[in-house]
Short mmCIF file of C-alpha atoms in Angstrom, two decimals:
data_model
loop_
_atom_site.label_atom_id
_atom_site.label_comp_id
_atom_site.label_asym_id
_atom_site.label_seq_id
_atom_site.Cartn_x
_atom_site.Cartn_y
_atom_site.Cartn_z
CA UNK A 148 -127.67 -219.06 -138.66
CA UNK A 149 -123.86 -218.64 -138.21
CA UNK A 150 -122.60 -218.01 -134.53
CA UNK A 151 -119.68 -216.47 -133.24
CA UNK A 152 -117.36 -217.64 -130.50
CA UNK A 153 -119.22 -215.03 -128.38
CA UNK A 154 -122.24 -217.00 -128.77
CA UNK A 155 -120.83 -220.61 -126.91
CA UNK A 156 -121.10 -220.87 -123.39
CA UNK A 157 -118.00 -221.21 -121.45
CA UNK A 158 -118.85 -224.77 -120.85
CA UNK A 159 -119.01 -226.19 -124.86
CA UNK A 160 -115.62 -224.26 -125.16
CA UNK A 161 -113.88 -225.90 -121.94
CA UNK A 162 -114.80 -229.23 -123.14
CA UNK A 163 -113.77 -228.27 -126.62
CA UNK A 164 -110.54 -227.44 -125.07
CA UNK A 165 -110.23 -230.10 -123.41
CA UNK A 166 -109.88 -232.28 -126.62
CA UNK A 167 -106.89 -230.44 -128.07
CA UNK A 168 -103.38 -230.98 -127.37
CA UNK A 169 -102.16 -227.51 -129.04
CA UNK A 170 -103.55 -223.87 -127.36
CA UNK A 171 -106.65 -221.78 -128.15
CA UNK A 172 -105.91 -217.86 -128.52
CA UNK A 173 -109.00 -215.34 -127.28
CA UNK A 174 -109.44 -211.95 -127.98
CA UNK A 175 -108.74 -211.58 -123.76
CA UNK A 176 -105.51 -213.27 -124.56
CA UNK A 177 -102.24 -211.34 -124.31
CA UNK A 178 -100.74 -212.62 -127.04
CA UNK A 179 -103.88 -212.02 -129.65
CA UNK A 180 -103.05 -208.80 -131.24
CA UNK A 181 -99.95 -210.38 -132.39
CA UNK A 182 -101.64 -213.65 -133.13
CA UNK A 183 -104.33 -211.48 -135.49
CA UNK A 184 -101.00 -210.65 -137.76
CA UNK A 185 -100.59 -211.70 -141.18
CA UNK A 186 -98.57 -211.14 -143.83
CA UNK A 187 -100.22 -208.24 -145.53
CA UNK A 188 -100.60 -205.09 -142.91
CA UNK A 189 -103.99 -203.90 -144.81
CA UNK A 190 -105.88 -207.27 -143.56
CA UNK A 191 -107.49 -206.28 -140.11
CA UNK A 192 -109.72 -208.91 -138.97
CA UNK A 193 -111.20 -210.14 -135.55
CA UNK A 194 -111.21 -213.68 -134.88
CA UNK A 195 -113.24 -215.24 -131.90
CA UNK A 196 -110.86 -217.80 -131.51
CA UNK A 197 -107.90 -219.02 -132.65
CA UNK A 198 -107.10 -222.56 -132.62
CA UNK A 199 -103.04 -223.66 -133.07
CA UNK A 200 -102.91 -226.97 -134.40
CA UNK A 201 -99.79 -229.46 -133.17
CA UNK A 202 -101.17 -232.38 -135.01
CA UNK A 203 -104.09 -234.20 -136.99
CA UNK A 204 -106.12 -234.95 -134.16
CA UNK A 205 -106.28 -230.88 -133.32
CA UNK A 206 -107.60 -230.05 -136.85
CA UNK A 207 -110.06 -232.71 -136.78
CA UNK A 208 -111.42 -231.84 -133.42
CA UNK A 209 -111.56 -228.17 -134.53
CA UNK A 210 -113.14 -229.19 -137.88
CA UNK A 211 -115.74 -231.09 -135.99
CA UNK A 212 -116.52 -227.80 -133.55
CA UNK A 213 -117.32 -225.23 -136.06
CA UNK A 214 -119.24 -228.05 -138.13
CA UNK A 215 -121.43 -229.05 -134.51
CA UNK A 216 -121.76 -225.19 -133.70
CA UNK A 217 -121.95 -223.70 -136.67
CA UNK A 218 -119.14 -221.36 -136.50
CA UNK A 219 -117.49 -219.41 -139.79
CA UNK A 220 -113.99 -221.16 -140.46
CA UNK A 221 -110.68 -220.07 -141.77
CA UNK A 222 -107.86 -221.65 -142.29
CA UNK A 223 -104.09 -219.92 -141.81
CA UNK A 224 -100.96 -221.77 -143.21
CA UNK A 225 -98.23 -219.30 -143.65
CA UNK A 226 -100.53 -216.29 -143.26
CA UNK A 227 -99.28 -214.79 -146.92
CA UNK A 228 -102.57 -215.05 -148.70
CA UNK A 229 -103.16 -211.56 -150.40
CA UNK A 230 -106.91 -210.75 -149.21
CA UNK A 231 -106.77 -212.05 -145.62
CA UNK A 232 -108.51 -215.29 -145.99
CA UNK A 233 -106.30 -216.94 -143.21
CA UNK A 234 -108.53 -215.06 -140.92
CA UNK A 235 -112.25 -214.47 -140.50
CA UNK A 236 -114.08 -211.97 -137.65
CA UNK A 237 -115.97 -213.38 -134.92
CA UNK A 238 -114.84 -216.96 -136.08
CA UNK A 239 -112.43 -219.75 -135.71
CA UNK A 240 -109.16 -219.91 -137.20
CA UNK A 241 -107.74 -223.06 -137.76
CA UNK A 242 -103.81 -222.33 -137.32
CA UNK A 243 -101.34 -224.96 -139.11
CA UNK A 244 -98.27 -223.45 -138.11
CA UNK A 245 -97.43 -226.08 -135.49
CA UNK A 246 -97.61 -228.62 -138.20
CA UNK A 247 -94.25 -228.87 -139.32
CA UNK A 248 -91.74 -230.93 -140.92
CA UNK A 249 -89.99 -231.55 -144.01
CA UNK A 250 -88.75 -235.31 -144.85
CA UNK A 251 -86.58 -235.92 -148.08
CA UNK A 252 -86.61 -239.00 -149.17
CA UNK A 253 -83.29 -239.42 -151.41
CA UNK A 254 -84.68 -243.15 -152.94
CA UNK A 255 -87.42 -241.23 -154.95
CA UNK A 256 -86.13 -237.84 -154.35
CA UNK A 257 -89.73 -236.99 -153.03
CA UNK A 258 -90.51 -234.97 -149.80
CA UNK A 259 -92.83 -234.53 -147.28
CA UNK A 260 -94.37 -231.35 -145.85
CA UNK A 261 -96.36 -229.92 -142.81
CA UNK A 262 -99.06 -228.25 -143.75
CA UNK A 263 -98.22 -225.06 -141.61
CA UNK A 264 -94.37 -225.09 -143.45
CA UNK A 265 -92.84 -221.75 -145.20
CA UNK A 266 -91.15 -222.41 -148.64
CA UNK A 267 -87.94 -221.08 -146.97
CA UNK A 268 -87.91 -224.10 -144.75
CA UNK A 269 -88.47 -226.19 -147.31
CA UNK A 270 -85.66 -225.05 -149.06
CA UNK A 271 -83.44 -224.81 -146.00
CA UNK A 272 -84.18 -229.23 -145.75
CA UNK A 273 -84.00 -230.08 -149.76
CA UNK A 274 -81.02 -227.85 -150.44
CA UNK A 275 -78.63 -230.18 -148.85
CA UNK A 276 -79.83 -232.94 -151.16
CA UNK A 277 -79.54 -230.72 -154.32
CA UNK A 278 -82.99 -231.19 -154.41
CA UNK A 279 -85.60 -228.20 -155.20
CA UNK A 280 -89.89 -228.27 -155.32
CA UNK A 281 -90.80 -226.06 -157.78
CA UNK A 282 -92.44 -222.99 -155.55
CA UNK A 283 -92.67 -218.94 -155.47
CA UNK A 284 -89.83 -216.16 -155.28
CA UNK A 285 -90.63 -215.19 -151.68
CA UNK A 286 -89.22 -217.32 -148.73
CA UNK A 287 -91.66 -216.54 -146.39
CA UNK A 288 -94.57 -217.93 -148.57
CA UNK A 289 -96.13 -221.12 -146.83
CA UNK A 290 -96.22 -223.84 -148.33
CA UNK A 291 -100.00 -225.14 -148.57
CA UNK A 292 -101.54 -221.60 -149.59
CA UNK A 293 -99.17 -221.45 -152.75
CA UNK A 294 -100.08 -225.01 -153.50
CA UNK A 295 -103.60 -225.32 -153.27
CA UNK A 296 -103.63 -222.20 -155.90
CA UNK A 297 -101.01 -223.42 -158.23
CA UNK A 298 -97.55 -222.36 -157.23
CA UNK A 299 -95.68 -220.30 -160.18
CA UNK A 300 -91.93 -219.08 -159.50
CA UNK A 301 -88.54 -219.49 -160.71
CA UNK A 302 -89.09 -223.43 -161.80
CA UNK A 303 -91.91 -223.38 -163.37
CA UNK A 304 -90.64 -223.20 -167.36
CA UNK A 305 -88.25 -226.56 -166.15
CA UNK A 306 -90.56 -228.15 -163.61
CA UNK A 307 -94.09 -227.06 -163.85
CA UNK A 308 -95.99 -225.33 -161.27
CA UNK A 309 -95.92 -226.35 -157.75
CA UNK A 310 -99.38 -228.15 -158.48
CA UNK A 311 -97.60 -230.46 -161.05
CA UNK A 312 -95.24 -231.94 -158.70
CA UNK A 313 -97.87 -232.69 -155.81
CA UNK A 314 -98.18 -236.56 -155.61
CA UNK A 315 -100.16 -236.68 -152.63
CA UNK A 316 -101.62 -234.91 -149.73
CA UNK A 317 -103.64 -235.70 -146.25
CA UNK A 318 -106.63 -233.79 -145.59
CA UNK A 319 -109.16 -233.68 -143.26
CA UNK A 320 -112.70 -233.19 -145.09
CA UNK A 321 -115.76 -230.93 -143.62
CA UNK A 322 -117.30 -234.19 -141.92
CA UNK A 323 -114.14 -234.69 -139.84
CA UNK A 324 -112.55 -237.42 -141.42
CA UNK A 325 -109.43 -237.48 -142.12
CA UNK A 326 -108.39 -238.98 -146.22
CA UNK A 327 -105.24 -239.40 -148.34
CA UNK A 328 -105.49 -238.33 -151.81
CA UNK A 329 -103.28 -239.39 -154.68
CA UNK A 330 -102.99 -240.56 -158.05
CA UNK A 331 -104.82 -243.69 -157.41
CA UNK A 332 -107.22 -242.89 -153.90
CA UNK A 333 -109.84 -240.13 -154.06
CA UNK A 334 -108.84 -239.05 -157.92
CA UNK A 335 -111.51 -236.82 -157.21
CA UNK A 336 -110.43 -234.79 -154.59
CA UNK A 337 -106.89 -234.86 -155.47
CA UNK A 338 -107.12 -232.88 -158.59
CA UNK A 339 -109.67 -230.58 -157.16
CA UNK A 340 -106.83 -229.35 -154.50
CA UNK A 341 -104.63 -229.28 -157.27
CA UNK A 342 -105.67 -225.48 -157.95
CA UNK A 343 -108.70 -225.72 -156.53
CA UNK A 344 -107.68 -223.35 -153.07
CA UNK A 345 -109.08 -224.41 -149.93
CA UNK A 346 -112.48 -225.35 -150.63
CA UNK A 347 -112.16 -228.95 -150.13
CA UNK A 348 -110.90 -229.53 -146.75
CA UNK A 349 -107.88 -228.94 -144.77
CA UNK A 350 -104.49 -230.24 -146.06
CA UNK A 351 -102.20 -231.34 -143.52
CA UNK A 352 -99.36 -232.87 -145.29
CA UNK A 353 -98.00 -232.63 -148.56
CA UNK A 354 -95.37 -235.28 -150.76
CA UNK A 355 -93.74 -233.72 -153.97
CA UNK A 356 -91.83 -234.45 -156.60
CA UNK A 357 -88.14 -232.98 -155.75
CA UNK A 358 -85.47 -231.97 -158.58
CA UNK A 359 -81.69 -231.81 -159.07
CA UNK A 360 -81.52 -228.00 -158.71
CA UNK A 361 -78.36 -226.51 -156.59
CA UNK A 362 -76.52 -223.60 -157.76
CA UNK A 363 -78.61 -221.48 -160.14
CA UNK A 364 -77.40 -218.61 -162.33
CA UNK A 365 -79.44 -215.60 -162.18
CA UNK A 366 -80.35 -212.29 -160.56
CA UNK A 367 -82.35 -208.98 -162.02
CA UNK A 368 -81.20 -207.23 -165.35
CA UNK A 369 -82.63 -203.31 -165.03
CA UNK A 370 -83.13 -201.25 -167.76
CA UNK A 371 -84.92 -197.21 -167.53
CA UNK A 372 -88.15 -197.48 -167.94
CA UNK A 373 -88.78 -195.67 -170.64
CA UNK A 374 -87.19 -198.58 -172.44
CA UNK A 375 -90.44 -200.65 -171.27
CA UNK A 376 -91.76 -201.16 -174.49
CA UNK A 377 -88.68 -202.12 -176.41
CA UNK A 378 -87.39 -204.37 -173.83
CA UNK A 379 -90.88 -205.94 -173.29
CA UNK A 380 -91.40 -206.82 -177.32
CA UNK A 381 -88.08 -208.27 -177.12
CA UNK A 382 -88.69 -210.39 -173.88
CA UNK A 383 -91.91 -211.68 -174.86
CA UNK A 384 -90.44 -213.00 -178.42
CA UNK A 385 -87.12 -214.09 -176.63
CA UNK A 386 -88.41 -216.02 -173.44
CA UNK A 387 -90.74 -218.33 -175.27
CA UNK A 388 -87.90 -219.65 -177.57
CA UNK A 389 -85.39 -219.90 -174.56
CA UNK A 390 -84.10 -223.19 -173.04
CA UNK A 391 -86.67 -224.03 -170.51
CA UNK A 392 -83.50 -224.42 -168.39
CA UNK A 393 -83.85 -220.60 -168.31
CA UNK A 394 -86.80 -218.55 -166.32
CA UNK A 395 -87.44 -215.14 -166.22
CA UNK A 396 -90.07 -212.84 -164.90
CA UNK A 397 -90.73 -209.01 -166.20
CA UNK A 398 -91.55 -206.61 -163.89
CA UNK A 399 -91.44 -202.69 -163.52
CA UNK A 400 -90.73 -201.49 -160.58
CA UNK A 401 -89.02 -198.68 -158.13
CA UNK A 402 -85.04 -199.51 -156.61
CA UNK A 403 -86.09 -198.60 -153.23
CA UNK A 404 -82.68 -198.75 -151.78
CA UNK A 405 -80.13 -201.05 -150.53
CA UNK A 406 -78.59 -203.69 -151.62
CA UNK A 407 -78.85 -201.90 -154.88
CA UNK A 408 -75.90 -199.03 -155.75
CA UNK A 409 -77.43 -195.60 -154.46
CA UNK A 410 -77.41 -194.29 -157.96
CA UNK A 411 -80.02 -196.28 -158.81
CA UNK A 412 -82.44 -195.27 -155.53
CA UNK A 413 -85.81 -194.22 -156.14
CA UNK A 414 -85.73 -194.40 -160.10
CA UNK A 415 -88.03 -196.38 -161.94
CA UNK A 416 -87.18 -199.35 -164.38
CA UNK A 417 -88.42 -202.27 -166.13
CA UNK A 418 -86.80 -205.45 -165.18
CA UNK A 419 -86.34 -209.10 -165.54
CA UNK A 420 -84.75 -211.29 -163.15
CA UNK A 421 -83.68 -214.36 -164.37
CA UNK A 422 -83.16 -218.29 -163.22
CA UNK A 423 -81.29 -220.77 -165.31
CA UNK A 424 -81.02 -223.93 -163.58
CA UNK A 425 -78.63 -225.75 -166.68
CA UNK A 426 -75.24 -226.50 -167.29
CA UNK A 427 -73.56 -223.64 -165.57
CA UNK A 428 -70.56 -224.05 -168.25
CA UNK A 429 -72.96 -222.69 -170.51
CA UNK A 430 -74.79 -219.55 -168.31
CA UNK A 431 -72.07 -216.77 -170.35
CA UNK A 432 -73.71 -218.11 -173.76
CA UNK A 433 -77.09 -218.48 -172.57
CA UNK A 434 -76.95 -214.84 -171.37
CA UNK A 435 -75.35 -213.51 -174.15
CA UNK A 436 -78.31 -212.33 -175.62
CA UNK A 437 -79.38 -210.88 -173.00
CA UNK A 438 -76.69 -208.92 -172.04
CA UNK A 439 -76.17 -207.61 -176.04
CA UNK A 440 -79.43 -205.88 -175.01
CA UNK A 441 -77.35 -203.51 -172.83
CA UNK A 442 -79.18 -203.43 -169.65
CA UNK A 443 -78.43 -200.24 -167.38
CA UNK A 444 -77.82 -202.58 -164.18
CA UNK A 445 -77.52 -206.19 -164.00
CA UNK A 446 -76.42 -208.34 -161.27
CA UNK A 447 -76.05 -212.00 -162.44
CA UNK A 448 -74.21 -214.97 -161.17
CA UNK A 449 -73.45 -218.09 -159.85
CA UNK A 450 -75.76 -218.47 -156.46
CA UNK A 451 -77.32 -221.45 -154.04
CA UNK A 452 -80.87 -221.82 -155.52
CA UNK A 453 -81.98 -221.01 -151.56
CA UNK A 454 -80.42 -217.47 -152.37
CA UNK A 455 -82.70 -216.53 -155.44
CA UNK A 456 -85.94 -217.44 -153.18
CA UNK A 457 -84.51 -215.33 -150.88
CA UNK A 458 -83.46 -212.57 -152.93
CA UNK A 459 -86.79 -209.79 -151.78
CA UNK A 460 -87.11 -211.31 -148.30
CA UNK A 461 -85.09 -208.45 -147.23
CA UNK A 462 -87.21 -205.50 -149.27
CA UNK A 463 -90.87 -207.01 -148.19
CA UNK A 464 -91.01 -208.55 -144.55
CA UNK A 465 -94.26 -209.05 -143.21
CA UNK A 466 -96.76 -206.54 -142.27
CA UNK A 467 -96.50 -203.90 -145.04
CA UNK A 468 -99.97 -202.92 -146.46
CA UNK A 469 -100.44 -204.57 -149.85
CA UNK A 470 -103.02 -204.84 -152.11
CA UNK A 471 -103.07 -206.69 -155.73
CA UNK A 472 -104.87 -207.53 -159.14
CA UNK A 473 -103.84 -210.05 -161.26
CA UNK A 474 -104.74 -211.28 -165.27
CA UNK A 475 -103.71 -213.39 -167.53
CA UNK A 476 -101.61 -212.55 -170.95
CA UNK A 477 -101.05 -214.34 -173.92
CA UNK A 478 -99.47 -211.05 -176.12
CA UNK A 479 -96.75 -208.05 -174.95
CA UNK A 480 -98.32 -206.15 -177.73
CA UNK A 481 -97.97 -202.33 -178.23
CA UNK A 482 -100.99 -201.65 -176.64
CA UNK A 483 -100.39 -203.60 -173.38
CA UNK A 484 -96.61 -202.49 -173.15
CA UNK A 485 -98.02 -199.20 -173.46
CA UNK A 486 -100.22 -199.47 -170.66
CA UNK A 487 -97.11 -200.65 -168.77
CA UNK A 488 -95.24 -197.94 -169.56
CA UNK A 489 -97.58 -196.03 -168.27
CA UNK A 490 -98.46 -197.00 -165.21
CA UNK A 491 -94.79 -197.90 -164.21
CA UNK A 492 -93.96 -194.48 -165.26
CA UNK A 493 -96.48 -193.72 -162.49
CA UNK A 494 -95.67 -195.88 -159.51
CA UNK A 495 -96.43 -194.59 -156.41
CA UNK A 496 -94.35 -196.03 -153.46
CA UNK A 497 -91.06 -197.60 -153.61
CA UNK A 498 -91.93 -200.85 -153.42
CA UNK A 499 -95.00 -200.97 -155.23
CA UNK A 500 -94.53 -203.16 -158.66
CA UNK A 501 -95.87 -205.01 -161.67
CA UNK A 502 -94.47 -208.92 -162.50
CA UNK A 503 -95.31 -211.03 -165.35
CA UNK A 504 -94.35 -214.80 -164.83
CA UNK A 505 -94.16 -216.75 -168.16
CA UNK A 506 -95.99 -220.05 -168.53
CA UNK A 507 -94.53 -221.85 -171.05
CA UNK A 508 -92.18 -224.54 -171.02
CA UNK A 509 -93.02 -227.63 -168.50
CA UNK A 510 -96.11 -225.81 -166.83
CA UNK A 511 -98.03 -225.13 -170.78
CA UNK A 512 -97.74 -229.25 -171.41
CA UNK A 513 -100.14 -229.59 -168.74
CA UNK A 514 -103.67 -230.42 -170.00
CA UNK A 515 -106.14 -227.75 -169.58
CA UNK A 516 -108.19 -230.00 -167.60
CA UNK A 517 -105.56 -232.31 -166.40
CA UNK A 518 -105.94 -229.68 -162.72
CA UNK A 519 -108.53 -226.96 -162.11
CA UNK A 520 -105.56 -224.31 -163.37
CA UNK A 521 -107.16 -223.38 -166.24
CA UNK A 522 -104.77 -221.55 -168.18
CA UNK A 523 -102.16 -222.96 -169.16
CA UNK A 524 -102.17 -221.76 -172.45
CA UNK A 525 -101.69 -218.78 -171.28
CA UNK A 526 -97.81 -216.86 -171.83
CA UNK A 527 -98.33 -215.05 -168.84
CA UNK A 528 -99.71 -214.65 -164.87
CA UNK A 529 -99.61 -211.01 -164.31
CA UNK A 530 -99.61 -209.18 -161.39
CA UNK A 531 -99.71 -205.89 -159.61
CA UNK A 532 -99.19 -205.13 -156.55
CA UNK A 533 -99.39 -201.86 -154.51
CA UNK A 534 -97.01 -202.21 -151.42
CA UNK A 535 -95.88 -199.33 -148.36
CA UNK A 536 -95.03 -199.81 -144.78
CA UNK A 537 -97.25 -196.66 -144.19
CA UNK A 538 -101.03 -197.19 -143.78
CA UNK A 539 -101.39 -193.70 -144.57
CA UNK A 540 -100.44 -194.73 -148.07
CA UNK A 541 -103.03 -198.10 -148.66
CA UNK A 542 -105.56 -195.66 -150.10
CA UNK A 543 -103.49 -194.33 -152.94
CA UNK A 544 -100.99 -197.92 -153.53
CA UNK A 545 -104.81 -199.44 -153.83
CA UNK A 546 -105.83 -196.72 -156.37
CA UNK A 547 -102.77 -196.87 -158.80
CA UNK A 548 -103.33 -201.13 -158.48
CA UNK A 549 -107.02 -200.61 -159.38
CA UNK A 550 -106.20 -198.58 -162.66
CA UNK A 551 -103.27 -200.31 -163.33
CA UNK A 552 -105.48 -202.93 -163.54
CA UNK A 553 -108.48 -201.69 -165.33
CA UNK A 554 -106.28 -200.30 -168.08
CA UNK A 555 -104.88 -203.71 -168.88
CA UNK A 556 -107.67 -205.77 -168.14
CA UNK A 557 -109.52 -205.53 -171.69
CA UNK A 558 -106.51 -206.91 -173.21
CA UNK A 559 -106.45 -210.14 -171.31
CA UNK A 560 -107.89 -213.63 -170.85
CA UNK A 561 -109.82 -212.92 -168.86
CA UNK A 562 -109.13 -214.67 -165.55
CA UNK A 563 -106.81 -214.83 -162.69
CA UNK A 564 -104.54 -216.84 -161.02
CA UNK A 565 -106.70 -217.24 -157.81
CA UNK A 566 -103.59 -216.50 -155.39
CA UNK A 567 -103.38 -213.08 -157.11
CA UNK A 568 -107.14 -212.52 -155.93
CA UNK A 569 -108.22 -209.98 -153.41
CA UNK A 570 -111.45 -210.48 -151.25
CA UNK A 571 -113.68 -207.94 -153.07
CA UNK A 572 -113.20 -208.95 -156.29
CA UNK A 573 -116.63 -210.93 -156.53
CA UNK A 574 -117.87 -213.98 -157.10
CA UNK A 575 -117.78 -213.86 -160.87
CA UNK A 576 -113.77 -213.33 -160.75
CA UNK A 577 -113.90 -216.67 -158.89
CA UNK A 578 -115.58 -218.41 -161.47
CA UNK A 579 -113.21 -216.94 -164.59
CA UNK A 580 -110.16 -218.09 -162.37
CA UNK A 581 -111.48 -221.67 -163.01
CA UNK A 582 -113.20 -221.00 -166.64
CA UNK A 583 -114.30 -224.41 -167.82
CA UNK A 584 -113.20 -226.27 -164.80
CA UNK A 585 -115.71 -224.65 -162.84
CA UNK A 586 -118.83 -226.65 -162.34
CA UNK A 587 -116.60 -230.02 -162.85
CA UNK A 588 -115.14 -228.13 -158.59
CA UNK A 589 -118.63 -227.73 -158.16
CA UNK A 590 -119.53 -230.80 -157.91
CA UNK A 591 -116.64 -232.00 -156.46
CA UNK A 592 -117.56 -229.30 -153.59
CA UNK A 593 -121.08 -230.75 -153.44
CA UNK A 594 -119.99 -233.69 -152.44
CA UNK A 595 -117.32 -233.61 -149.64
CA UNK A 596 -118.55 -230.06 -148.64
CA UNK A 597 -122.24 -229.07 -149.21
CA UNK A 598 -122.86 -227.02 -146.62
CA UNK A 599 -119.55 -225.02 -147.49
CA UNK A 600 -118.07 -225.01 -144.18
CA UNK A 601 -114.75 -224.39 -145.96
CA UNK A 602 -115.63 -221.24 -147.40
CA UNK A 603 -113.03 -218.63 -146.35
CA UNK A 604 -111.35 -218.74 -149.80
CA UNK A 605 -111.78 -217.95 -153.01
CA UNK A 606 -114.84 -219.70 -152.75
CA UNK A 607 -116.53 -222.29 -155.02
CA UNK A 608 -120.04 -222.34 -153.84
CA UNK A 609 -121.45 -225.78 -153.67
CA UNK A 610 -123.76 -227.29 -156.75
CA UNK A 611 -126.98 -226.46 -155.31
CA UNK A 612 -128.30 -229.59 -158.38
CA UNK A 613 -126.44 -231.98 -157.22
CA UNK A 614 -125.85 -231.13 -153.59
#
């Protein structure tokens, strides 16, 4: 039977205590309500015990404690994860945030991450270089969360997904020990992470792949939104023929204020904001197109690639109440841009929204079984997300994501990315996410995890045959 931290005399947790070199966070603590913050301000769990990590030897001892006592485990990197699964009630939470560093190597152009990094700091240590790892649009994102799921953003028709430029990673497994994983040790384990979430152990280092990206041209196009449909069909036909040099993700959405001109406040639109990472002699040509489709705002240009990730820092901090559903897409038809119209004709809060991230390019060469991401021939990883500051408002943001949802739902693939996963969304949502990669992770799991210790995630339950 699972225990809580309640349950452990004050002696096993002294001497537990005494084995770490970081601090332990109790509910008695002062600095625990803060500590119980995440990302999303819907998520409100309890821990018994939090545990922040300052190196390996922490994260193995802490491993090995809620193994030996039999204590419910979650893991927090950056805290951004959708549905809360950095935390757990009544449980330990392994904390990575004191793991951090970021070392670029400029002979390989590869670089080396903490496991409790934010994509922002990454940035901030590979910009310099001219270097960028394919990531997210958001900053604040950590690093390991948005890995271990797949990664899609701004690179990802040039460079792949985040996944597809992971060369290595440490980890410490559910028996305590502590393994490297790579192209050529523990094959096994190193493409399970590579989409496979958190179910295999805890990663606390990453190497990628780096690129030459430093000033990008890009920034959001706006049209009404009643223009949805046309300027969907012609998106969806335009963005798979483009240079894979040039990104750009659809969304519908609300201008909720500043930095955008106050005639545009509070009015709904369909959008695209766009990342072309080529010859910048050749942006005006490359956009031409785009701009002969006369959108009503548009706000492109020259910028550091740091300033595109950085671009809706400002509009989401942490600690707004969010809640999301995400699908995949392979047609824009009339019937889904209809649906979009819709529902983006019906958006509730300012900063509630719909994106669609194309995968083509780099990230649809990828085998469909060369990583547990099983879609990559898929156009598109949708997703909708209700977001307020006011918790008064969760019930109704949740509502309008639900439908939104349910209404486009028969018209997709069928799965989801697993980072656009809530908690609630059952076991058989799990198990789509991974399609025909799933009992190949099964087994995988079975092996270095039977007794799924590591099962605060979007969970692949162990092979019960082979376990």
């Amino acid at each position: 039977m699972t225990k809580t931290i309640k349950d452990l005399s004050k002696e096993t947790l002294t001497d537990f205590q005494a084995k770490l070199k970081g601090r332990t966070v109790f509910p008695s603590d002062s600095e625990y309500t803060e500590t119980c913050k995440v990302y999303n301000g819907m998520i409100k769990k309890s821990p018994g015990m939090f545990v922040m990590c300052v190196d390996v030897a922490d994260v193995i001892a802490s491993v090995n404690f809620a193994r030996e006592n039999n204590i419910l485990l979650a893991i927090r990197g950056g805290g951004h994860n959708g549905g809360g699964l950095g935390l757990c009630d009544e449980g330990m939470v392994i904390d990575l945030s004191g793991i951090k560093y970021v070392r670029v190597d400029t002979s390989d152009n590869t670089v080396r991450v903490g496991g409790g990094n934010l994509w922002g700091e990454v940035d901030h240590a590979t910009h310099p270089f001219g270097l960028a790892i394919p990531a997210g649009i958001i900053s604040s994102t950590g690093v390991g969360g948005l890995t271990l799921g797949g990664g899609v953003g701004h690179l990802s028709r040039k460079y792949g997904l985040t996944i597809d430029n992971l060369l290595e990673a440490d980890m410490v497994l559910a028996n305590g020990s502590f393994v490297t994983v790579n192209a050529d040790q523990n094959q096994d384990l190193f493409w399970a992470i590579r989409g496979g979430g958190g179910n295999f152990g805890v990663v606390t280092s990453f190497k990628f792949q780096a690129h030459p990206v430093k000033t990008v041209f890009g920034g959001p196009t706006l049209w009404p939104v009643e223009k949805t449909q046309e300027i969907m069909a012609w998106y969806h036909s335009f963005i798979e023929a483009a240079p894979e040099d040039l990104n750009g993700f659809f969304a519908t959405m609300v201008i909720p204020g500043p930095p955008f001109p106050e005639s545009l406040h509070l009015k709904k639109f369909c959008g695209i904001v766009w990342c072309y990472t080529g010859d910048l002699a050749k942006a005006e040509e490359v956009f031409k197109p785009i701009m002969a489709m006369n959108p009503l705002f548009q706000h492109v240009g020259e910028m550091p690639y740091p300033s595109i990730q950085t671009m809706f820092d400002g509009l989401l901090p942490s600690g707004f109440q969010w809640y999301w559903r995400g699908d995949f897409f392979n047609d824009l038809n009339e019937d889904v841009s209809a649906q979009h119209l819709k529902f983006g004709s019906e958006i509730p809060t300012p900063l509630s929204q719909m994106h669609l991230y194309p995968i083509t390019g780099a990230a649809a060469r990828v085998g469909a079984e060369d990583t547990p991401w099983a879609y990559r021939n898929a156009k598109y990883s949708g997703v909708i997300v209700g977001v307020d500051p006011d918790p008064a408002n969760a019930g109704k943001i949740t509502q309008w994501c639900k439908d939104y949802w349910e209404a486009l739902h028969p018209y997709s693939s069928g799965g989801a990315y697993s980072n656009f996963m809530m908690n609630d969304e059952g076991q058989e949502r799990v198990k789509a996410s991974y399609r025909h990669n799933y009992a190949r992770l099964q087994k995988i799991k079975s092996k270095y995890d039977a007794g799924n210790l590591f099962r605060v995630n979007q969970n692949i339950a162990p092979d019960t045959a082979t376990a």
